[in-house]
Coordinates of C-alpha atoms in Angstrom, one line a residue:
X1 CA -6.5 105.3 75.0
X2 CA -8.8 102.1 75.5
X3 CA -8.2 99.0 73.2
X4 CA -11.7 99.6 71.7
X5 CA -10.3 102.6 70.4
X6 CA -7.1 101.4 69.3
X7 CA -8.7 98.4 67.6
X8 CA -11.0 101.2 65.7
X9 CA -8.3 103.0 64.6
X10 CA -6.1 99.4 63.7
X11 CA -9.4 98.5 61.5
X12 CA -10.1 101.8 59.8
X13 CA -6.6 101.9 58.9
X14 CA -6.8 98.4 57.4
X15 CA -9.6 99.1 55.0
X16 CA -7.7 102.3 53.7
X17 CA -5.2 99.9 52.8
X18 CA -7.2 98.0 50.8
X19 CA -8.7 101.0 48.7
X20 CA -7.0 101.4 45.2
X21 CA -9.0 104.8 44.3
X22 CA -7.7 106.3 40.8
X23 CA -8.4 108.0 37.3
X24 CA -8.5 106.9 34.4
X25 CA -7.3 110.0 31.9
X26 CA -6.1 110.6 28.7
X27 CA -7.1 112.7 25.7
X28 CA -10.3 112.2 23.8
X29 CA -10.9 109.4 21.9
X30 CA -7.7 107.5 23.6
X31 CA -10.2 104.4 25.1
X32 CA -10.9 106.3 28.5
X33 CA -14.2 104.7 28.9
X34 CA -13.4 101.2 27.2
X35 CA -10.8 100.6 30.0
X36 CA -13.4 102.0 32.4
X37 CA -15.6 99.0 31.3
X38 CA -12.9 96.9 30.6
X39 CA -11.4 96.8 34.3
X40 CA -15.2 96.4 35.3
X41 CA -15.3 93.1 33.0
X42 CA -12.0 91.9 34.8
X43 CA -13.5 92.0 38.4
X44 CA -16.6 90.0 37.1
X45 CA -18.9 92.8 38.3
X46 CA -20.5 92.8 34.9
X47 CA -20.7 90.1 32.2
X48 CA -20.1 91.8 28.4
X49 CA -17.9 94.8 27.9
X50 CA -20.2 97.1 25.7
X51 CA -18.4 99.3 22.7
X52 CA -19.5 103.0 23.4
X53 CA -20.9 102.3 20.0
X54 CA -22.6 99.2 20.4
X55 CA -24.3 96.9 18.4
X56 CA -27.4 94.7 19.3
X57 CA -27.9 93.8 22.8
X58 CA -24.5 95.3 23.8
X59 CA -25.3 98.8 25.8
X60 CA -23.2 101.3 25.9
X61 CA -20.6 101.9 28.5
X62 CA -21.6 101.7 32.2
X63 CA -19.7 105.3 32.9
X64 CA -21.4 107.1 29.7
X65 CA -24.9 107.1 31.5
X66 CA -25.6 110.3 30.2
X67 CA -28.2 110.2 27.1
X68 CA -26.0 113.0 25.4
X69 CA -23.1 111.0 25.9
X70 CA -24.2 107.7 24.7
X71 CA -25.3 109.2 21.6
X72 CA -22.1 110.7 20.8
X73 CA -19.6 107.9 21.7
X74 CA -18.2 110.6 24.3
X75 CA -17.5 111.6 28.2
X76 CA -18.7 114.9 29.3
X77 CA -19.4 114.1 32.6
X78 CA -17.0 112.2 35.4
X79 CA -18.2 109.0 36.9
X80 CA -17.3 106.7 39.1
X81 CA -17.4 102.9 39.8
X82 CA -16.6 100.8 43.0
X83 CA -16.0 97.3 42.9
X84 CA -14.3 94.1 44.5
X85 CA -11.1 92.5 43.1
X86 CA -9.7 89.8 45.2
X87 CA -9.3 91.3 48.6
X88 CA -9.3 95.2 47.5
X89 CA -11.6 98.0 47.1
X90 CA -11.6 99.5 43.7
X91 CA -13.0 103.2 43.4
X92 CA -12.6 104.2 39.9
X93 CA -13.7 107.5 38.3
X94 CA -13.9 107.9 34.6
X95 CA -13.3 111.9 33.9
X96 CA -14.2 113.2 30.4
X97 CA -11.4 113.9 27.9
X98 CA -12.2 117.0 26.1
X99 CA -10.3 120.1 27.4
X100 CA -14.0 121.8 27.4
X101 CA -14.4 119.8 30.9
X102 CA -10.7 120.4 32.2
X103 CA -12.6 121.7 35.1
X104 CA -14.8 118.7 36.0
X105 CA -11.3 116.3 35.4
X106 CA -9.3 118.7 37.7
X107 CA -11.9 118.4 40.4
X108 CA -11.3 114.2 40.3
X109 CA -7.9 114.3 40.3
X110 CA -8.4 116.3 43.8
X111 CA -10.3 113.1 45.0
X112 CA -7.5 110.1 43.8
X113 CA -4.6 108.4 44.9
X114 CA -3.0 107.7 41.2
X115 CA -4.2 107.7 37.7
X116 CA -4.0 105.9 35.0
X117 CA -2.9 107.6 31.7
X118 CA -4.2 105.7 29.0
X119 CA -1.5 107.0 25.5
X120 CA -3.3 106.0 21.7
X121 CA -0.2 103.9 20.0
X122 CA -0.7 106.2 17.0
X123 CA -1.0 109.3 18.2
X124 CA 1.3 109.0 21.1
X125 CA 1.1 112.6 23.5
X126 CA -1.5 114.6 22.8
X127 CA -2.1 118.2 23.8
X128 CA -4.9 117.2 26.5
X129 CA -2.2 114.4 27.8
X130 CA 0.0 116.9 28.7
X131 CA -1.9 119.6 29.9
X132 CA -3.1 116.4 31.8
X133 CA 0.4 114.9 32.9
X134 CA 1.2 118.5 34.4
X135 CA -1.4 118.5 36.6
X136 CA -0.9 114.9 37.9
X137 CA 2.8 116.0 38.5
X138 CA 1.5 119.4 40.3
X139 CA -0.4 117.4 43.0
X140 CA 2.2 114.5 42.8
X141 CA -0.2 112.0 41.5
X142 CA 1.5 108.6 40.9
X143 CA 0.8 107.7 36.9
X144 CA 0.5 104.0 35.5
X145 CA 0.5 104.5 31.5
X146 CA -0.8 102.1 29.9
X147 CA -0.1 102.2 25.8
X148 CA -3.6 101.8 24.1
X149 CA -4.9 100.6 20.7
X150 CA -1.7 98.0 20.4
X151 CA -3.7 96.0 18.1
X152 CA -4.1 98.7 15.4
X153 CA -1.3 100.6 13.8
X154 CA 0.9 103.1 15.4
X155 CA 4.1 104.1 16.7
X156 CA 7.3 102.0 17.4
X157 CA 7.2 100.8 21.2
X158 CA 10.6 102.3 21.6
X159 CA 9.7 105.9 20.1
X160 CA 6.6 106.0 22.5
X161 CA 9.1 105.7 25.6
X162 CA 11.3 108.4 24.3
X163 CA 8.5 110.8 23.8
X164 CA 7.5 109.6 27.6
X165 CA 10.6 110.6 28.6
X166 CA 11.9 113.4 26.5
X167 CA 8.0 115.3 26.5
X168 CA 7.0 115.1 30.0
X169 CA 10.1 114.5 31.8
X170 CA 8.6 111.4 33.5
X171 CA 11.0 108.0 33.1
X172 CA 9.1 105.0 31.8
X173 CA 9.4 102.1 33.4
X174 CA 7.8 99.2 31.4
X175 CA 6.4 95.9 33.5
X176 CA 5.1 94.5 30.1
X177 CA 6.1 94.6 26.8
X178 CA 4.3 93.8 23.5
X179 CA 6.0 91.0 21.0
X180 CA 4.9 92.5 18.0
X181 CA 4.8 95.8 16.6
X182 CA 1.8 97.6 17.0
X183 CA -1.3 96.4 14.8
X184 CA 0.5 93.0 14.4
X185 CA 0.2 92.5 18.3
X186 CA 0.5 88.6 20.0
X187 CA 1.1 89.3 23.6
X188 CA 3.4 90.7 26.2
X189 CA 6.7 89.7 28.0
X190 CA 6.2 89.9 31.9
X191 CA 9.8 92.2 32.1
X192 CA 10.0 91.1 36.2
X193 CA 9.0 87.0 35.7
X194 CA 10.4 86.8 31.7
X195 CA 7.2 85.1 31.1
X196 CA 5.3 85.7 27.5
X197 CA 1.6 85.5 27.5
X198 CA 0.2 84.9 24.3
X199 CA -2.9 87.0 23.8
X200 CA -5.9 86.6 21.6
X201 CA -9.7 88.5 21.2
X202 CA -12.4 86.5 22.3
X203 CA -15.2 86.3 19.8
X204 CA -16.8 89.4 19.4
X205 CA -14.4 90.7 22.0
X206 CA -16.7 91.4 24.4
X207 CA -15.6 88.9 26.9
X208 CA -12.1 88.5 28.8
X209 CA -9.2 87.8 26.6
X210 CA -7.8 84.1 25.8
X211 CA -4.7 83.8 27.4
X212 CA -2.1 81.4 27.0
X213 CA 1.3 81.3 28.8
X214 CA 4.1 80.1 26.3
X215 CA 7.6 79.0 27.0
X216 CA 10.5 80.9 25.3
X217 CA 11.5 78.0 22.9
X218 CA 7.7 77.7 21.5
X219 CA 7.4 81.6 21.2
X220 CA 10.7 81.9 19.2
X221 CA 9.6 79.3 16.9
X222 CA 6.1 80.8 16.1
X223 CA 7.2 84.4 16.0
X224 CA 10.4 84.6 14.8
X225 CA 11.8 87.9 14.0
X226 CA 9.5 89.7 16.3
X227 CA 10.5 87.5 18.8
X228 CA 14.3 88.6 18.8
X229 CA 13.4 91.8 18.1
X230 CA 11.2 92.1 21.3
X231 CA 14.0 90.8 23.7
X232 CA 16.7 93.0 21.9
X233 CA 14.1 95.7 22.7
X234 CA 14.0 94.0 26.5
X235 CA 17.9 94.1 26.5
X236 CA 18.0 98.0 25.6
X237 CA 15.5 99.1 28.3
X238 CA 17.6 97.1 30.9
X239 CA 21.0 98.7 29.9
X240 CA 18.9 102.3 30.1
X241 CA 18.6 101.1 33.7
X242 CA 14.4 101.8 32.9
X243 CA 13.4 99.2 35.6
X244 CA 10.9 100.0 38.0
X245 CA 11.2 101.3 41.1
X246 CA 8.5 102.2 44.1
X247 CA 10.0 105.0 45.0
X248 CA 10.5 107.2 42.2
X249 CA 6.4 105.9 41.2
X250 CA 5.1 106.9 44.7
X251 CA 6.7 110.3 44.0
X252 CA 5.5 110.9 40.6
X253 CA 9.1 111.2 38.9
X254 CA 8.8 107.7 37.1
X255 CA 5.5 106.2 35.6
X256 CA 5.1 102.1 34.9
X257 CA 4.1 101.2 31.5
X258 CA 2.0 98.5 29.9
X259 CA 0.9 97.5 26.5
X260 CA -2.7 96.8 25.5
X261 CA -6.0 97.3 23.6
X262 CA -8.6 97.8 25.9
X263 CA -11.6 97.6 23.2
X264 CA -10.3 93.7 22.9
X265 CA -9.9 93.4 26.8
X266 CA -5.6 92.6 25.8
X267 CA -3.5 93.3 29.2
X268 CA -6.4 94.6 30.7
X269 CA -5.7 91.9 33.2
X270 CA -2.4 92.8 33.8
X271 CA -3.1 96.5 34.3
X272 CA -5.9 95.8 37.0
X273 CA -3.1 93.1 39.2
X274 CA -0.5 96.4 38.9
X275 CA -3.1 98.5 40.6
X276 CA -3.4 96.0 43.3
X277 CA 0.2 95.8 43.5
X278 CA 1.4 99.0 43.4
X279 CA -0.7 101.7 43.0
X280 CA -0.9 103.3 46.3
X281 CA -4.0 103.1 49.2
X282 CA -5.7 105.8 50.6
X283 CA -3.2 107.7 53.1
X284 CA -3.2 110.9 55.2
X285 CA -4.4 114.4 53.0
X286 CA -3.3 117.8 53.8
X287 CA -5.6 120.5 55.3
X288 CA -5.5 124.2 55.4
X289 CA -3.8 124.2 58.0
X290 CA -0.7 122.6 56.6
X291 CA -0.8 119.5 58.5
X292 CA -2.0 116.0 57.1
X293 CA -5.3 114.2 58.4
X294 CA -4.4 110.4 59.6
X295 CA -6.3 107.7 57.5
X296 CA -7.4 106.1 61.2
X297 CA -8.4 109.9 62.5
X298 CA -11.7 110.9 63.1
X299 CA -14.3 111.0 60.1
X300 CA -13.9 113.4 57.3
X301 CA -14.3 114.0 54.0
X302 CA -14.8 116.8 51.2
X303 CA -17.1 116.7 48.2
X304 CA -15.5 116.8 45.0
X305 CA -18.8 116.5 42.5
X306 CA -22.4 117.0 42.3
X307 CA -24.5 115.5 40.0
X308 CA -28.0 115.6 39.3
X309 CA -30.9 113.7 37.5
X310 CA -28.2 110.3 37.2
X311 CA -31.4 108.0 36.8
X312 CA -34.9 108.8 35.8
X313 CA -36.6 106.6 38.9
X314 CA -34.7 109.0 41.0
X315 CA -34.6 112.4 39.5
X316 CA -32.4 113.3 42.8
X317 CA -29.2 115.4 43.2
X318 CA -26.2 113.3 44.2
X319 CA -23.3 115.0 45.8
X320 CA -20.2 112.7 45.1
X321 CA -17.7 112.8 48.8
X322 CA -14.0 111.4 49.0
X323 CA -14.1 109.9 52.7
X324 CA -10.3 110.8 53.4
X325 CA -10.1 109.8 57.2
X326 CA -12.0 107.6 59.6
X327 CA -14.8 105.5 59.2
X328 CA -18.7 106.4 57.4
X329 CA -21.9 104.9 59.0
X330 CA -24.6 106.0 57.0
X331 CA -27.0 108.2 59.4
X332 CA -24.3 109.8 61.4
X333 CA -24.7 113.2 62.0
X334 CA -21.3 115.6 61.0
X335 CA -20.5 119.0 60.8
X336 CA -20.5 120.9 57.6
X337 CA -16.9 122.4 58.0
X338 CA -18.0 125.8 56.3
X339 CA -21.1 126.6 58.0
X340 CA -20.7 124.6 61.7
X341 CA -23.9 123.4 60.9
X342 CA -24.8 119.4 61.5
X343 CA -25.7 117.6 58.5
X344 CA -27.2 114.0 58.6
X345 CA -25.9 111.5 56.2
X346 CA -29.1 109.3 56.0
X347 CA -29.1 108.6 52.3
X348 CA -26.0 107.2 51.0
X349 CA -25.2 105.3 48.6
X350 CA -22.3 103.2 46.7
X351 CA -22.5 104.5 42.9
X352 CA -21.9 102.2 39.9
X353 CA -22.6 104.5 37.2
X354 CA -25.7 105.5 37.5
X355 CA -26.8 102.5 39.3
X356 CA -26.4 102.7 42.9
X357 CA -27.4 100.8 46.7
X358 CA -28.0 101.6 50.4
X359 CA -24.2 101.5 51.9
X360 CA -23.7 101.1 56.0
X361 CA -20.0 101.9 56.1
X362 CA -17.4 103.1 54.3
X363 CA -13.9 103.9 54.2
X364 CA -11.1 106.1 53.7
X365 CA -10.6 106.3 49.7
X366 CA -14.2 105.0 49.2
X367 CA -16.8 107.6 47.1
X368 CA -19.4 108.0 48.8
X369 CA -23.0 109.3 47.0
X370 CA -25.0 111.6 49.4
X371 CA -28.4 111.4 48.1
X372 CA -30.6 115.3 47.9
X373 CA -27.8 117.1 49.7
X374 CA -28.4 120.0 48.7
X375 CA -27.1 122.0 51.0
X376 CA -23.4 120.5 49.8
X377 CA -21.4 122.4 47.4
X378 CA -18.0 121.7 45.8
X379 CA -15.4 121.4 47.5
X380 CA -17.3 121.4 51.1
X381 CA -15.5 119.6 53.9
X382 CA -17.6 117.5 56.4
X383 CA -16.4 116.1 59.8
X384 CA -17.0 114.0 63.1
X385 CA -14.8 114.8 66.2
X386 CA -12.3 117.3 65.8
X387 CA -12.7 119.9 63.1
X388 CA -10.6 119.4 59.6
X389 CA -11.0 121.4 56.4
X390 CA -9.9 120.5 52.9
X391 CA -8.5 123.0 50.6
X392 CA -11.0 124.8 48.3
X393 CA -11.4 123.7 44.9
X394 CA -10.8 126.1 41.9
X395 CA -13.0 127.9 39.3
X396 CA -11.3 127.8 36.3
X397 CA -11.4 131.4 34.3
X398 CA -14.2 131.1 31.5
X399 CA -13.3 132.5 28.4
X400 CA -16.9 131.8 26.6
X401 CA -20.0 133.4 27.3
X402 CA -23.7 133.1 26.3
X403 CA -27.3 135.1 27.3
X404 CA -29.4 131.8 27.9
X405 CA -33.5 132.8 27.6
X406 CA -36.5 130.6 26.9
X407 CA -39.3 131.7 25.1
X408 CA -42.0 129.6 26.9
X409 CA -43.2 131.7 29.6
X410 CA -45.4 128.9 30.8
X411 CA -41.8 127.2 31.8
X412 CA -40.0 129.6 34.1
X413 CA -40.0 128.0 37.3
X414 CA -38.9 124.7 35.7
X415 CA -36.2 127.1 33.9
X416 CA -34.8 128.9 36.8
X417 CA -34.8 125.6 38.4
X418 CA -32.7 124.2 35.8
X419 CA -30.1 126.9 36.0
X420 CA -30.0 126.4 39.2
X421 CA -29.2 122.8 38.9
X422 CA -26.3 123.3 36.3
X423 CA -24.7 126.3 38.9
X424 CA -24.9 124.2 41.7
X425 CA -23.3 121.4 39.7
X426 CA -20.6 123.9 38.1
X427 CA -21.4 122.5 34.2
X428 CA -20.9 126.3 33.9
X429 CA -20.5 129.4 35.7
X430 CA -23.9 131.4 36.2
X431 CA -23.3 135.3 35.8
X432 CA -26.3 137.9 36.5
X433 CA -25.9 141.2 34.6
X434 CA -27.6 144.3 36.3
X435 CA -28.6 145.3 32.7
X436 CA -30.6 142.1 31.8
X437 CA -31.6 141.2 34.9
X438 CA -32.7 137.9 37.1
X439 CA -34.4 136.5 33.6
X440 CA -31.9 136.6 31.4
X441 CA -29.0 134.6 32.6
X442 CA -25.6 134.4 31.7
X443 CA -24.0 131.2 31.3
X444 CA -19.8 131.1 31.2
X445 CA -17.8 128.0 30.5
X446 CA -14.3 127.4 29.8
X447 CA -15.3 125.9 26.2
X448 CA -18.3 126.1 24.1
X449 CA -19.4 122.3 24.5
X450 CA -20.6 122.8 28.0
X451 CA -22.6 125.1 26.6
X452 CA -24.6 122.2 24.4
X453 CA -24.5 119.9 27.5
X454 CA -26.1 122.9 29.5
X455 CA -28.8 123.3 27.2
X456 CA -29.4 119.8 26.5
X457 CA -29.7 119.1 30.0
X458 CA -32.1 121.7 30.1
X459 CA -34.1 120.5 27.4
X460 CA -34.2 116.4 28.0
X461 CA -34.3 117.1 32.1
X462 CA -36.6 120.3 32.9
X463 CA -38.3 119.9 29.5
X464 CA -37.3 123.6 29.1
X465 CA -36.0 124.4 25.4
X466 CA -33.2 127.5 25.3
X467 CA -31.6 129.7 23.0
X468 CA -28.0 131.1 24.1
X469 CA -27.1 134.2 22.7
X470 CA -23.2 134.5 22.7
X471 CA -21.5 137.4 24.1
X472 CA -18.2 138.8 22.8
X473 CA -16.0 138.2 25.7
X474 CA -13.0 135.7 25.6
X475 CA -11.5 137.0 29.3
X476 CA -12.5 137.5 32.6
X477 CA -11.8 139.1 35.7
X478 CA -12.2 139.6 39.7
X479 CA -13.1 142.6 40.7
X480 CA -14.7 144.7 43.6
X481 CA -17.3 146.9 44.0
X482 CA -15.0 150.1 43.2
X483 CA -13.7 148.2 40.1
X484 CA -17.5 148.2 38.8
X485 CA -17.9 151.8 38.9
X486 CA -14.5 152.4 37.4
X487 CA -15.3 150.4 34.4
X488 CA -19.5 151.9 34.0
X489 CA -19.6 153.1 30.2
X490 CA -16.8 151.6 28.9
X491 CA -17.1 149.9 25.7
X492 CA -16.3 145.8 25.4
X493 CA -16.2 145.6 29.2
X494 CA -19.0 144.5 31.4
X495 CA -19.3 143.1 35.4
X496 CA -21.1 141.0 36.3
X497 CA -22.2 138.9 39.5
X498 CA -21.1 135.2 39.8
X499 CA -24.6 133.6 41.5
X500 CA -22.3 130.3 43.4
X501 CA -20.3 132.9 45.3
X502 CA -21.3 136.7 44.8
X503 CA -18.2 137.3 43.0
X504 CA -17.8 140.8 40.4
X505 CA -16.2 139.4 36.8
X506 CA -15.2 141.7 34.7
X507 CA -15.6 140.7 31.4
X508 CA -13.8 141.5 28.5
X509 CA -13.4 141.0 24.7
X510 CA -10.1 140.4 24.9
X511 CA -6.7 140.5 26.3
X512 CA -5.6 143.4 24.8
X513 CA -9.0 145.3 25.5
X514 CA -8.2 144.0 29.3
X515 CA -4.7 146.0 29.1
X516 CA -6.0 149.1 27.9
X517 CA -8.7 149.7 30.4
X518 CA -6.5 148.4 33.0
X519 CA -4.0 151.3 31.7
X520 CA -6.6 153.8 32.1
X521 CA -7.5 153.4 35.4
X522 CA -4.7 152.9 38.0
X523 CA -5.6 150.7 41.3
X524 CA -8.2 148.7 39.1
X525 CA -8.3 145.9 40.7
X526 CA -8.3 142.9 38.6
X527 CA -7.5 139.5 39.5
X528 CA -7.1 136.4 37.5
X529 CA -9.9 133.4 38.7
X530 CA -8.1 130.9 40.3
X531 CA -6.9 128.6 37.5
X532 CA -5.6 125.4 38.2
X533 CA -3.1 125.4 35.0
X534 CA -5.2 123.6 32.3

């Protein structure tokens, strides 16, 4: 092997150590998208942290960039960020909360290295946290937790580590803790240095927090009680033996916590330098063929998102691709792993939000935007060099179901187009029924609120207003082409065709319903859609 070569493969395996590339996750309402802007404050890559309700010239979060989204105060749609801190790469994607877009967070959580579980003081676990926390600890994703909201009221810091513990089966491992009780929060005590840093909101509290380091002696006398009772606190945890350790991190069976309130930028600080330190770079990925692809290996990468109509001077499709080995010139030609076909990457970008520039090079655990690719899909693999394929990513089983029809007959192209869009996207399943034909859609979602962002997105993109008509089906199935004429004429049951992949679902109204056909008709086939266990 030459020394160009080896100094290559010495570089590209560099800059994948310098890439942090994680989540941030949690259950609605918990401050996902206030620590998204929040750790985007602390790198100085913007200037004002904006509420997702927010007030004069403060705009909304730079990850909500979806109108629907900014008028709601929600996420329904994953995004990601890539910025500097110091020396390392950060790639963070905001996923939405709300178990209606399990799918969309499952499909990120494919593309990371770690995630950050963000836990409201008050509320503690939550059902989406768990559902959540499962998944993390099926793929072995490492999981910081960082305790949210410690400037309002809510739970003892204690009691939240026992529900940690005792809930999800994870051990916390706190690097801060708060002086304080929650709501009546004044800082954190570094548990590796025993320093305190006094806290305090900046005015307004869009700007980085006032910090002050205090010695022990000062602390005690200003806070008294809480004082001792925050290094009794410190005492327990270290005869619990709940000190960190690397190892147990790296393989998911542990999870360092921190205390915070993101919305006033408090140990936002601290969260972002325990990224840096510990969260781990990008490293080799498995295949399909059971064997890991090298960080400083030829290029590859798979696409874990698309998304279209981002910003209105572009009006473009964007598919979103985790590089995962060796080094991205913008312009190279590569191999679409599913077809053999050459693809040429000439317009890529770096995405922040829904801003986004011209990008040369990139690197393994960088995101990558690939600008009107539209003959990507999710879950494609693309190489250079040798061939390498990803695994496939899942389908989740939809359980709600809808007839989606326009009246205007003047907007059918623009309609068809738009359905199109949302497929290709996978904000919802598209089904065609036999019976109602190419016109008459059927949209199916895991939960009903894709369906409003399907037909807003319809309305405010392709100008195209929709009616749905729901159908009453809660379950679906695969099936063949033998399975369809087994189940012509009966009642509650229909099959249909998935458009992305020419898949037969059998659709049911219910479980029950399911079993009794099923019953009736021995060698049915009828298999579950791949679910990935949210």
């Amino acid at each position: 092997m030459s020394q160009s070569v080896l100094t290559s493969a010495a570089g590209v395996a560099a800059q994948a150590a310098r890439r942090r590339t994680f989540a941030v996750i949690s259950h609605p309402d918990a401050g996902k998208s206030t620590m998204t802007e929040a750790l985007a404050l602390h790198a100085r890559v913007i200037g004002q942290a904006g509420a997702v309700h927010g007030k004069g010239d403060r705009k909304g979060v730079v990850s909500d960039w979806m109108a629907m989204e900014q008028q709601r105060g929600i996420s329904v749609t994953s995004a990601a960020l890539q910025f500097s801190y110091g020396d390392t790469v950060i790639n963070l994607l905001d996923t939405p909360g709300h178990a209606d877009f399990s799918e969309d967070t499952y499909r990120v959580l494919t593309a990371v290295d770690s995630a950050v579980m963000l836990l409201d003081a008050a509320k503690g676990l939550e059902p989406q946290t768990l559902k959540l926390f499962e998944v993390c600890r099926q793929r072995a994703i490492p999981v910081i937790t960082f305790i949210n909201k410690w400037d309002r009221p809510g739970h003892e810091a204690l009691a939240l580590m026992d529900e940690i513990e005792q809930r999800i089966g994870l051990k916390p491992t706190p690097l801060t803790w708060p002086v304080g009780i929650a709501g009546h929060f004044h800082g954190v005590i570094d548990r590796r240095t025993g320093v305190f840093t006094r806290m305090q909101r900046s005015p307004g509290g869009a700007d980085l927090a006032i910090e002050e380091e205090m010695a022990d002696s000062e602390a005690a006398e200003r806070y008294g009680a809480e004082w001792v009772t925050a290094n009794e606190e410190l005492e327990l945890l270290e005869m619990t033996g709940a000190d960190h350790d690397q190892a147990t991190f790296l393989g998911a069976t542990s999870t360092p916590v921190l205390f915070g309130a993101a919305v006033a930028n408090l140990g936002v600080r601290q969260l972002l330098n325990i990224l840096v330190e510990l969260a781990p770079p990008a490293t080799a990925r498995p295949t399909v063929s059971g064997t890991d692809q090298p960080v400083d290996s030829g290029f590859s990468g798979f696409v874990f998102k698309i998304q279209a109509n981002m910003n209105k001077a572009h009006r473009d499709q964007v598919a979103f691709m985790r590089i995962c080995s060796g080094r991205f010139e913008r312009g190279m030609v590569v191999t679409h792993a599913g077809t053999g076909r050459p693809f040429t990457t000439k317009y890529a970008q770096q995405v922040f939000g829904q801003g986004r520039d011209t990008i040369d090079e990139a690197f393994p655990g960088d995101v990558v935007g690939l600008v009107n690719a539209t003959a990507l899909g999710i879950g494609d693999t693309l190489y250079a060099d040798k061939p390498v394929q990803y695994p496939p990513l899942p389908s989740f089983p939809p359980e709600h179901f809808a007839v989606c029809r326009t009246d205007d007959t003047g907007a059918y192209k623009r309609f068809r187009r738009g359905i199109e869009q949302l497929d290709g996207e996978g904000v919802v399943q598209v089904l065609r029924s036999d019976s109602r034909g190419d016109g008459l859609p059927v949209l199916a979602a895991v939960g009903p609120m894709q369906f409003e962002v399907a037909s807003f997105r319809l309305e405010s993109e392709f100008g195209v207003k929709v009616h749905l008509d729901r159908l009453p089906y809660e379950i679906a199935a695969v099936t063949d082409a033998d399975g369809k004429e087994m189940l012509r004429g009966e009642s509650q049951v229909e099959v249909m065709t998935r458009v992305r992949d020419g898949a037969l679902l059998a659709v049911f109204a219910h479980r029950w319903r399911m079993r009794t056909v099923a019953g009736r008709h021995p060698g049915l086939k009828l298999d579950a859609p791949l679910d990935a266990g949210l």
